[in-house]
């Protein structure tokens, strides 16, 4: 990543730190954090049971549920649902990033309309998102204006309102031609059969009103109840943005319906005619067996904001949209040792700051240290480290013989 | 007491060993230096070479049992204290130099002299976050200098960039991270950056700010060395930062 983009990203991170600084230490947040730790740890521990319950209850509520064991299955399921469309609308989703959905759909001639402003800008700029909630925080206003001007072939002033209006107008025009909306979900309540989505722009509300609403979600997002889900997303919002609540929390439990005429159930009032939920495994079951802590994550991005390595290398340190050390752990389960190695397995200093920053206290440095053992067993280690091992074998010291 | 120097002190920063021995002598503590001292195993554990680590740890543990082990290195401290228990089931009695010095001051065995120099303390990850020792080094420093707080301290301390094998495999990344840490100290108004891990010392050294190990600084401030009886702030700040042996 370019040095100039890194410094803009770090400036954004400094602002975020300032905004969060008092909020994360207040008593309410600490209580919420303790509650969410219990919820998440308990949910991950009983993940398969929750998944069964969720399938049952979501289906009973009128949604369609598909289980996808890997990225390919998920992409194919989505493609089968939308293959007659020229364009689909999408909200920000790190899970969609994980399965490289946009790239896949574009390759099959389906245009993807990103509706989140930051994502749309990154889509125009063709760079990698740098924060799970603020994907464009590596671009400054001048650069964004330049990218947007290039896209629309007319000069857009380097002024936030002008940029917003230009992008919004284009998105709304295109959105009127879309019949399918694809979103993620921040948390899924198994017992209620409900999906909880968080956003600030209102874009997800618009997507839920299209004919078909496809929700792509990792199975790790499951919690027992809607109250639990609400706690999770409140904490996520605090750690991700420094605000106590987002502008919107949408709960979707069924396609649009009414019973206003003699209590006769009628579908298809204003919202989606169909809601299809795709539960993505993609290595999560494996992770559950070996390193379940990496599934506690609520997606706030607090781990990368102060990470010495991430703030120096940017998204090259991580795996697709799973940024930073925890993303590298996940890459081992989603892909294999080679991808894990290439994602930066040995770039982490194992300092443990991310565990302190993480509201779930995920022990990422311990997990990475463990994964290095497996990597070495496969012969995947750095030449320099191999040399030092030889020095230790020969003379009990990391250093070569003094010359 | 057994003094386990660790590989960086042994081979790159011998002045830390000298300083440690002087303080021990002044305090009248009997000590031995580990015969044929080898590796503690930290590097091997952090980089995934578990089999090699276990071999070397087993060997090293034989020399360290039933003694109080004094260490200069935060990495050795964390490894001997926590990993020997985790991997070998061996509980070692380990003490870091900063903890020993703090005790010596509290017991009145060493009466520190304070110099009017503004210092920041960098928490080594191995000693701080991984072992929870934030206080002892600060107590020692506050007794010999003006300890100035800096951004990102204690539990939230930022890594110097050397850990986990990054310094050897990605030296540029390690140096870039180190410079940010040095900036934290400069912004706090430090004239000197003190830490108590030789890996951190080596990685944090730059043209921008003098970095010194706590033991060496403590030794200098207390004029343990007879030749430096009247050491001044200027003497310490002038002392060349690159005194380590080239290997």
XYZ file of C-alpha atoms in Angstrom:
650
model
C 0.000 0.000 0.000
C 1.188 3.500 -0.847
C 2.821 5.476 1.943
C 0.489 8.442 1.364
C -2.582 6.210 1.726
C -1.169 4.674 4.890
C -0.668 8.046 6.461
C -4.248 9.085 5.628
C -5.487 5.776 7.055
C -3.525 6.369 10.256
C -4.886 9.901 10.521
C -8.410 8.438 10.331
C -7.443 5.857 12.962
C -6.156 8.611 15.285
C -9.499 10.414 14.998
C -11.307 7.157 15.710
C -9.147 6.542 18.787
C -9.933 10.016 20.093
C -13.651 9.513 19.553
C -13.643 6.156 21.319
C -11.230 7.019 24.110
C -13.643 7.917 26.902
C -16.554 5.824 25.676
C -14.803 2.455 25.847
C -13.794 2.956 29.477
C -17.167 4.044 30.856
C -19.080 1.753 33.161
C -21.957 1.035 30.771
C -19.563 -0.045 28.050
C -17.612 -2.260 30.426
C -20.831 -3.949 31.566
C -21.949 -4.376 27.966
C -18.559 -5.804 27.069
C -18.772 -8.391 29.835
C -22.277 -9.341 28.724
C -21.220 -9.716 25.104
C -18.173 -11.786 26.045
C -20.499 -14.278 27.738
C -22.922 -14.254 24.810
C -20.260 -14.765 22.161
C -18.261 -17.409 24.003
C -21.409 -19.339 24.808
C -22.709 -19.021 21.248
C -19.490 -20.251 19.684
C -19.384 -23.143 22.114
C -22.875 -24.211 21.021
C -22.601 -23.126 17.415
C -23.888 -26.267 15.722
C -26.921 -26.403 17.983
C -27.654 -22.745 17.282
C -27.312 -23.365 13.564
C -29.922 -26.127 13.708
C -32.291 -23.928 15.689
C -31.726 -20.996 13.360
C -32.487 -23.046 10.259
C -35.703 -24.241 11.822
C -36.884 -20.859 13.069
C -35.825 -18.799 10.065
C -37.646 -21.232 7.785
C -40.728 -21.190 10.018
C -40.697 -17.394 9.733
C -40.893 -17.635 5.940
C -37.285 -17.211 4.939
C -35.345 -19.597 2.732
C -32.116 -20.955 4.181
C -29.155 -22.321 2.240
C -26.063 -23.823 3.829
C -22.846 -23.218 1.894
C -19.854 -25.239 2.939
C -17.341 -23.047 1.133
C -16.920 -19.891 -0.925
C -17.610 -21.663 -4.207
C -20.922 -23.083 -3.001
C -21.972 -19.702 -1.649
C -21.083 -17.875 -4.868
C -22.845 -20.488 -6.975
C -25.996 -20.386 -4.800
C -26.124 -16.631 -5.121
C -25.500 -16.743 -8.840
C -28.343 -19.229 -9.364
C -30.678 -16.810 -7.574
C -29.724 -13.782 -9.642
C -28.537 -15.101 -12.993
C -31.258 -13.294 -14.904
C -30.269 -9.897 -13.522
C -27.959 -7.404 -15.219
C -27.219 -5.618 -11.984
C -27.664 -6.273 -8.267
C -27.367 -3.842 -5.360
C -25.161 -4.634 -2.421
C -24.329 -3.278 1.014
C -21.019 -3.466 2.817
C -20.239 -7.045 3.778
C -16.930 -8.469 4.897
C -18.323 -11.950 4.342
C -19.042 -11.083 0.693
C -15.444 -9.831 0.551
C -14.285 -13.148 1.976
C -15.894 -15.109 -0.870
C -14.916 -12.429 -3.424
C -18.529 -12.195 -4.460
C -18.308 -8.931 -6.381
C -15.366 -10.144 -8.463
C -17.233 -13.381 -9.199
C -20.483 -11.706 -10.189
C -18.672 -9.203 -12.425
C -16.898 -12.141 -14.094
C -20.331 -13.596 -14.855
C -21.519 -10.282 -16.282
C -23.628 -9.202 -13.350
C -22.871 -5.602 -12.391
C -22.494 -4.972 -8.660
C -23.837 -1.692 -7.336
C -22.117 -0.969 -4.032
C -24.519 1.214 -2.049
C -22.307 2.088 0.910
C -20.578 5.371 0.067
C -17.154 4.206 1.273
C -17.447 0.908 -0.570
C -18.607 2.672 -3.742
C -15.575 4.968 -3.618
C -13.229 2.016 -3.051
C -14.994 0.237 -5.949
C -14.259 3.236 -8.215
C -10.698 3.490 -6.940
C -10.146 -0.282 -7.217
C -8.171 -0.358 -3.957
C -8.574 -2.577 -0.930
C -10.801 -1.487 1.951
C -8.707 -0.576 5.001
C -11.186 -0.833 7.880
C -14.191 -3.162 8.264
C -16.561 -0.269 8.955
C -14.756 2.615 7.224
C -13.486 1.028 4.001
C -12.246 4.262 2.388
C -10.314 5.679 5.321
C -7.053 5.497 3.345
C -8.258 8.097 0.824
C -8.386 11.835 1.463
C -10.983 14.187 0.115
C -8.854 15.406 -2.798
C -8.172 11.852 -3.898
C -11.840 10.873 -3.556
C -12.915 13.904 -5.601
C -10.384 12.945 -8.272
C -11.616 9.327 -8.370
C -15.269 10.394 -8.544
C -14.503 13.031 -11.205
C -12.728 10.401 -13.295
C -15.649 8.042 -12.943
C -18.289 10.538 -13.998
C -16.119 12.371 -16.514
C -16.862 15.746 -15.006
C -15.294 17.835 -12.330
C -16.555 17.089 -8.841
C -15.350 19.573 -6.244
C -13.141 18.349 -3.388
C -15.914 19.096 -0.954
C -17.736 16.369 1.003
C -21.296 17.398 0.151
C -20.520 17.621 -3.581
C -18.943 14.164 -3.531
C -21.831 12.654 -1.561
C -24.516 14.147 -3.814
C -22.791 12.989 -6.988
C -22.336 9.417 -5.812
C -25.774 9.227 -4.176
C -27.610 10.457 -7.292
C -25.914 7.836 -9.437
C -26.563 5.032 -6.909
C -30.260 5.942 -6.591
C -30.743 6.023 -10.359
C -29.143 2.614 -10.720
C -30.928 1.225 -7.662
C -34.280 1.893 -9.327
C -33.306 -0.713 -11.930
C -32.314 -3.354 -9.365
C -34.569 -6.155 -8.185
C -32.076 -7.882 -5.909
C -30.329 -6.612 -2.805
C -27.466 -8.492 -1.178
C -26.489 -7.659 2.378
C -24.673 -9.245 5.260
C -25.989 -9.415 8.802
C -24.137 -8.299 11.903
C -25.776 -10.835 14.145
C -28.325 -13.631 13.751
C -30.758 -14.622 16.512
C -31.302 -18.380 16.294
C -34.215 -18.708 18.702
C -36.160 -15.828 17.169
C -35.200 -16.601 13.595
C -34.201 -12.960 13.085
C -31.414 -11.134 11.305
C -29.966 -7.915 12.669
C -28.271 -5.447 10.346
C -26.541 -2.238 11.286
C -25.958 0.774 9.055
C -25.710 4.526 9.138
C -26.582 5.521 5.586
C -30.007 3.919 5.263
C -28.829 1.869 2.301
C -29.718 -1.490 3.867
C -33.290 -0.282 4.438
C -33.506 0.393 0.706
C -32.096 -3.032 -0.170
C -34.593 -4.828 2.064
C -37.367 -3.296 -0.064
C -36.216 -4.908 -3.331
C -37.982 -8.044 -4.618
C -35.311 -10.458 -3.503
C -33.200 -9.889 -0.425
C -30.184 -12.199 -0.163
C -28.366 -12.236 3.139
C -24.895 -13.745 3.256
C -23.673 -14.500 6.743
C -20.956 -16.584 8.392
C -22.275 -19.234 10.764
C -20.149 -17.617 13.494
C -22.573 -14.682 13.607
C -25.174 -16.737 15.464
C -26.366 -15.856 18.978
C -29.411 -17.205 20.863
C -31.828 -14.254 21.014
C -32.544 -10.903 19.436
C -31.677 -9.238 22.743
C -28.258 -10.897 22.537
C -27.876 -9.765 18.952
C -28.727 -6.197 19.997
C -26.012 -6.267 22.678
C -23.477 -7.547 20.167
C -24.134 -4.831 17.600
C -24.209 -2.070 20.218
C -20.742 -3.084 21.377
C -19.562 -3.436 17.795
C -20.782 0.091 17.046
C -19.002 1.551 20.073
C -15.681 -0.072 19.228
C -15.932 0.476 15.482
C -17.122 4.059 15.366
C -16.974 5.624 18.814
C -20.745 6.174 18.857
C -23.120 4.365 21.198
C -25.690 3.509 18.548
C -25.729 3.446 14.750
C -28.277 5.419 12.746
C -30.170 2.278 11.821
C -30.637 -1.241 13.101
C -32.829 -3.313 10.821
C -34.352 -6.535 12.046
C -35.568 -8.857 9.317
C -37.535 -11.918 10.372
C -39.596 -12.651 7.286
C -40.506 -11.378 3.817
C -42.937 -8.463 3.727
C -46.462 -9.439 4.835
C -49.788 -8.143 6.129
C -52.840 -9.606 7.847
C -54.960 -6.475 7.799
C -57.820 -7.995 5.853
C -59.734 -10.393 8.078
C -56.445 -11.689 9.502
C -55.756 -13.343 6.167
C -51.991 -13.550 5.674
C -50.905 -11.816 2.514
C -47.307 -11.627 1.359
C -45.596 -8.991 -0.747
C -46.694 -5.667 0.656
C -43.809 -3.143 0.466
C -40.692 -5.116 1.275
C -38.955 -8.152 -0.168
C -41.053 -10.900 -1.712
C -38.344 -13.392 -0.855
C -35.609 -13.385 1.766
C -32.893 -15.958 1.215
C -30.309 -16.506 3.880
C -26.990 -18.095 2.968
C -25.107 -19.493 5.937
C -21.440 -19.696 5.089
C -19.177 -22.223 6.773
C -15.967 -21.805 4.752
C -13.607 -23.267 7.335
C -15.498 -22.044 10.394
C -16.366 -25.569 11.534
C -12.678 -26.410 11.365
C -11.812 -23.267 13.277
C -14.400 -24.240 15.849
C -12.583 -27.501 16.510
C -9.098 -26.093 16.647
C -9.198 -22.378 17.531
C -12.709 -21.400 18.501
C -11.499 -18.083 19.978
C -11.063 -16.653 16.484
C -14.842 -16.982 16.014
C -15.690 -14.757 18.988
C -15.054 -11.728 16.737
C -17.866 -9.166 16.364
C -16.209 -7.358 13.448
C -15.495 -3.987 15.053
C -11.935 -3.654 13.708
C -10.518 -2.463 17.060
C -7.668 -4.974 16.646
C -6.155 -3.205 13.643
C -6.509 0.443 14.644
C -3.512 0.332 17.000
C -1.705 -2.717 15.606
C 1.937 -1.724 15.012
C 2.143 -3.932 11.938
C -1.236 -3.092 10.381
C -0.649 0.648 10.787
C 2.676 0.164 8.987
C 1.682 -2.254 6.209
C -2.059 -1.662 5.817
C -4.370 -4.368 4.419
C -1.452 -6.389 3.030
C -1.269 -7.653 6.611
C -4.363 -9.833 6.665
C -6.558 -11.989 4.489
C -8.975 -10.395 2.029
C -11.423 -8.357 4.102
C -10.400 -10.115 7.293
C -7.777 -7.552 8.188
C -4.827 -7.943 10.539
C -3.660 -10.881 12.662
C -7.046 -12.419 13.344
C -7.690 -12.473 9.583
C -4.441 -14.389 9.160
C -5.641 -16.966 11.699
C -8.917 -17.306 9.808
C -7.088 -17.743 6.490
C -5.562 -20.951 7.869
C -9.044 -22.444 8.240
C -10.670 -20.886 5.178
C -7.750 -21.737 2.912
C -4.542 -23.501 3.995
C -1.046 -23.058 5.469
C 0.327 -21.510 2.273
C -2.286 -18.737 2.170
C -1.851 -18.206 5.900
C 1.904 -17.792 5.395
C 1.379 -15.377 2.496
C -1.174 -13.345 4.480
C 1.551 -12.370 6.978
C 1.824 -15.214 9.495
C 5.417 -14.178 10.279
C 4.908 -10.420 10.065
C 3.163 -10.246 13.434
C 5.460 -9.191 16.307
C 3.217 -11.220 18.685
C 3.031 -8.122 20.883
C -0.489 -8.902 22.109
C -1.845 -5.352 21.865
C -4.760 -6.504 19.694
C -5.957 -8.722 22.549
C -6.042 -5.695 24.850
C -7.840 -3.616 22.220
C -10.357 -6.346 21.325
C -13.634 -6.167 23.280
C -13.710 -9.984 23.181
C -10.018 -10.246 24.155
C -9.284 -12.691 21.337
C -5.782 -14.114 21.979
C -4.535 -13.595 18.434
C -0.809 -13.674 19.232
C -1.151 -17.070 20.921
C -3.100 -18.429 17.964
C -0.511 -17.138 15.489
C 2.302 -18.615 17.568
C 0.506 -21.978 17.443
C -0.094 -21.726 13.704
C 3.609 -21.076 13.140
C 4.304 -24.518 14.622
C 2.065 -26.083 11.996
C 3.608 -23.950 9.294
C 7.120 -25.098 10.259
C 5.962 -28.722 10.134
C 4.972 -28.117 6.509
C 8.362 -26.550 5.812
C 6.889 -23.060 5.526
C 9.173 -20.727 7.428
C 11.470 -17.853 6.620
C 14.994 -18.542 5.477
C 16.368 -16.067 8.000
C 14.604 -17.851 10.847
C 16.041 -21.141 9.597
C 19.538 -19.622 9.761
C 19.012 -18.474 13.324
C 17.768 -21.925 14.277
C 21.043 -23.308 12.858
C 23.033 -20.795 14.933
C 21.217 -21.928 18.053
C 21.802 -25.569 17.179
C 25.503 -24.980 16.581
C 26.403 -22.608 19.367
C 23.411 -22.023 21.609
C 22.976 -18.446 20.452
C 20.842 -16.633 17.898
C 23.903 -14.965 16.464
C 26.593 -16.218 14.143
C 30.145 -16.763 15.346
C 31.930 -13.487 15.880
C 34.245 -12.766 12.971
C 21.699 -16.222 42.594
C 22.404 -17.228 39.005
C 22.728 -14.519 36.390
C 21.355 -15.644 33.009
C 22.465 -12.957 30.580
C 20.634 -13.983 27.431
C 22.105 -14.037 23.927
C 21.795 -10.326 23.060
C 23.527 -9.181 26.245
C 26.128 -11.913 25.924
C 27.044 -11.105 22.368
C 25.811 -7.671 21.415
C 25.339 -5.511 24.486
C 28.002 -6.632 26.989
C 27.800 -3.273 28.748
C 24.480 -4.457 30.229
C 26.273 -7.444 31.748
C 28.992 -5.165 33.130
C 26.446 -2.811 34.622
C 24.456 -5.666 36.150
C 27.558 -7.152 37.747
C 28.529 -3.758 39.186
C 25.147 -3.282 40.792
C 25.244 -6.814 42.215
C 28.696 -6.180 43.618
C 27.678 -2.865 45.137
C 24.643 -4.513 46.726
C 26.840 -7.315 48.054
C 24.889 -10.037 46.299
C 26.632 -13.335 45.670
C 26.044 -14.540 42.171
C 27.272 -16.905 39.521
C 27.111 -16.563 35.794
C 25.608 -19.618 34.119
C 28.364 -21.879 32.840
C 28.104 -22.507 29.122
C 24.919 -20.503 28.984
C 22.868 -21.306 25.892
C 19.567 -20.175 24.433
C 16.435 -19.720 26.571
C 14.296 -20.950 23.663
C 12.242 -17.791 23.158
C 13.173 -17.193 19.524
C 12.473 -20.820 18.609
C 9.088 -20.801 20.351
C 7.976 -17.566 18.693
C 8.959 -18.715 15.212
C 7.373 -22.152 15.346
C 10.471 -24.335 15.835
C 8.933 -26.228 18.732
C 11.104 -29.355 18.567
C 14.305 -27.337 18.659
C 12.852 -25.126 21.385
C 12.007 -28.074 23.611
C 15.490 -29.529 23.229
C 17.240 -26.313 24.136
C 14.794 -25.542 26.951
C 15.307 -28.973 28.451
C 19.062 -28.480 28.422
C 18.872 -24.958 29.828
C 16.431 -25.942 32.550
C 18.952 -28.467 33.914
C 21.328 -25.601 34.716
C 18.725 -23.390 36.305
C 16.806 -25.554 38.749
C 16.774 -24.743 42.470
C 18.299 -21.308 42.013
C 17.019 -17.781 41.819
C 17.666 -16.751 38.234
C 18.354 -13.140 37.428
C 17.701 -12.077 33.830
C 18.393 -8.897 31.850
C 16.111 -9.713 28.942
C 12.333 -9.389 28.954
C 12.120 -12.240 26.430
C 14.173 -14.569 28.643
C 12.026 -13.548 31.611
C 8.718 -14.394 29.925
C 10.086 -17.633 28.501
C 11.753 -18.924 31.680
C 8.813 -17.883 33.827
C 5.861 -18.915 31.666
C 6.949 -21.193 28.822
C 9.082 -23.532 30.940
C 6.006 -24.131 33.041
C 3.726 -24.484 30.018
C 5.951 -26.808 27.996
C 8.129 -28.601 30.550
C 6.120 -28.273 33.740
C 9.175 -26.658 35.359
C 8.554 -23.741 37.708
C 11.617 -21.558 37.811
C 12.312 -18.805 40.322
C 13.043 -15.942 37.916
C 13.599 -12.297 38.665
C 14.169 -9.487 36.200
C 16.911 -6.931 36.913
C 14.281 -4.176 37.172
C 12.523 -6.120 39.942
C 15.775 -6.765 41.783
C 16.799 -3.105 41.621
C 13.382 -1.982 42.775
C 13.741 -4.286 45.806
C 17.262 -3.036 46.526
C 16.009 0.548 46.560
C 13.031 -0.297 48.783
C 15.274 -2.128 51.229
C 17.651 0.842 51.322
C 20.542 -1.279 50.102
C 21.070 1.080 47.206
C 20.313 4.739 47.736
C 19.772 6.122 44.278
C 20.947 9.529 43.151
C 18.531 11.463 41.006
C 19.653 13.259 37.859
C 17.649 16.098 36.278
C 17.058 14.265 33.013
C 13.666 13.636 31.410
C 13.261 9.987 30.521
C 10.455 7.938 29.019
C 10.104 4.248 29.716
C 9.208 1.829 26.925
C 7.392 -1.289 28.179
C 8.814 -4.401 26.508
C 5.852 -6.587 25.443
C 7.382 -9.665 27.075
C 7.735 -8.003 30.465
C 4.642 -5.779 30.366
C 1.647 -7.291 28.608
C 2.883 -10.874 28.752
C 3.979 -10.872 32.417
C 2.131 -7.908 33.893
C 5.289 -6.177 35.163
C 4.798 -2.457 34.604
C 5.664 -1.056 38.015
C 9.195 -2.173 38.981
C 11.035 -0.555 36.065
C 9.074 2.657 36.626
C 9.934 2.682 40.333
C 13.611 2.281 39.534
C 13.531 4.988 36.883
C 11.562 7.439 38.988
C 14.239 7.122 41.650
C 17.061 8.168 39.335
C 15.479 10.553 36.818
C 12.368 12.535 35.918
C 10.100 9.835 34.569
C 7.837 11.421 31.977
C 4.702 9.557 30.852
C 4.267 8.997 27.128
C 1.463 7.950 24.797
C 0.578 4.263 24.616
C 1.965 2.975 27.880
C 1.694 -0.033 30.132
C -1.052 -2.390 28.968
C -1.539 -0.279 25.839
C 2.142 0.009 25.080
C 3.116 -0.117 21.432
C 5.641 -2.765 20.442
C 9.164 -1.651 19.435
C 8.702 -3.791 16.308
C 11.364 -6.427 16.988
C 9.243 -9.197 18.480
C 8.197 -12.564 17.092
C 11.171 -12.859 14.739
C 10.153 -9.728 12.801
C 13.482 -7.956 13.383
C 15.479 -10.735 11.733
C 13.096 -11.524 8.886
C 11.632 -8.083 8.139
C 14.237 -5.557 9.376
C 12.680 -2.616 7.530
C 9.259 -3.255 9.036
C 10.839 -3.530 12.487
C 12.719 -0.237 12.052
C 9.670 1.618 10.790
C 7.652 0.516 13.805
C 10.546 1.478 16.111
C 10.659 5.021 14.750
C 7.000 5.531 15.654
C 7.762 4.454 19.194
C 10.721 6.838 19.367
C 8.372 9.599 18.187
C 6.026 8.826 21.095
C 8.939 9.455 23.474
C 10.111 12.599 21.681
C 6.611 14.024 21.758
C 6.521 13.442 25.504
C 9.689 15.513 25.802
C 12.102 12.688 26.547
C 15.837 13.380 26.473
C 16.439 9.690 26.829
C 14.406 6.553 26.162
C 14.914 3.748 28.665
C 13.702 0.195 28.365
C 14.676 -3.108 29.913
C 14.848 -5.557 27.050
C 18.042 -5.746 24.967
C 16.027 -6.630 21.847
C 14.055 -3.402 22.277
C 17.297 -1.431 22.881
C 18.814 -2.673 19.627
C 15.674 -2.043 17.620
C 14.850 1.373 19.073
C 18.313 2.855 18.555
C 18.281 5.703 16.044
C 19.789 9.082 15.357
C 16.710 10.748 16.781
C 16.953 9.790 20.436
C 19.393 8.009 22.696
C 18.140 4.682 23.947
C 19.623 2.930 26.938
C 18.932 -0.174 28.960
C 17.567 0.415 32.449
C 20.452 -1.440 34.130
C 23.092 0.571 32.357
C 21.319 3.817 33.116
C 20.783 2.868 36.743
C 24.438 1.945 37.064
C 25.609 5.219 35.496
C 23.313 7.365 37.611
C 24.508 5.745 40.779
C 28.156 6.213 39.967
C 28.785 2.600 40.693
C 31.772 2.788 38.459
C 34.518 4.502 40.478
C 35.857 6.292 37.398
C 32.548 7.976 36.852
C 32.090 9.257 40.350
C 30.853 12.628 39.303
C 28.768 11.738 36.324
C 26.540 14.503 35.028
C 23.419 14.554 32.880
C 25.585 15.677 29.951
C 27.894 12.701 30.369
C 25.012 10.303 30.106
C 23.409 11.978 27.118
C 26.778 12.173 25.373
C 27.576 8.522 25.898
C 27.720 6.954 22.460
C 24.550 5.056 21.624
C 26.404 2.529 19.494
C 28.640 0.860 21.998
C 27.599 -2.684 21.273
C 30.021 -5.149 19.765
C 29.570 -5.703 16.060
C 28.939 -9.331 15.293
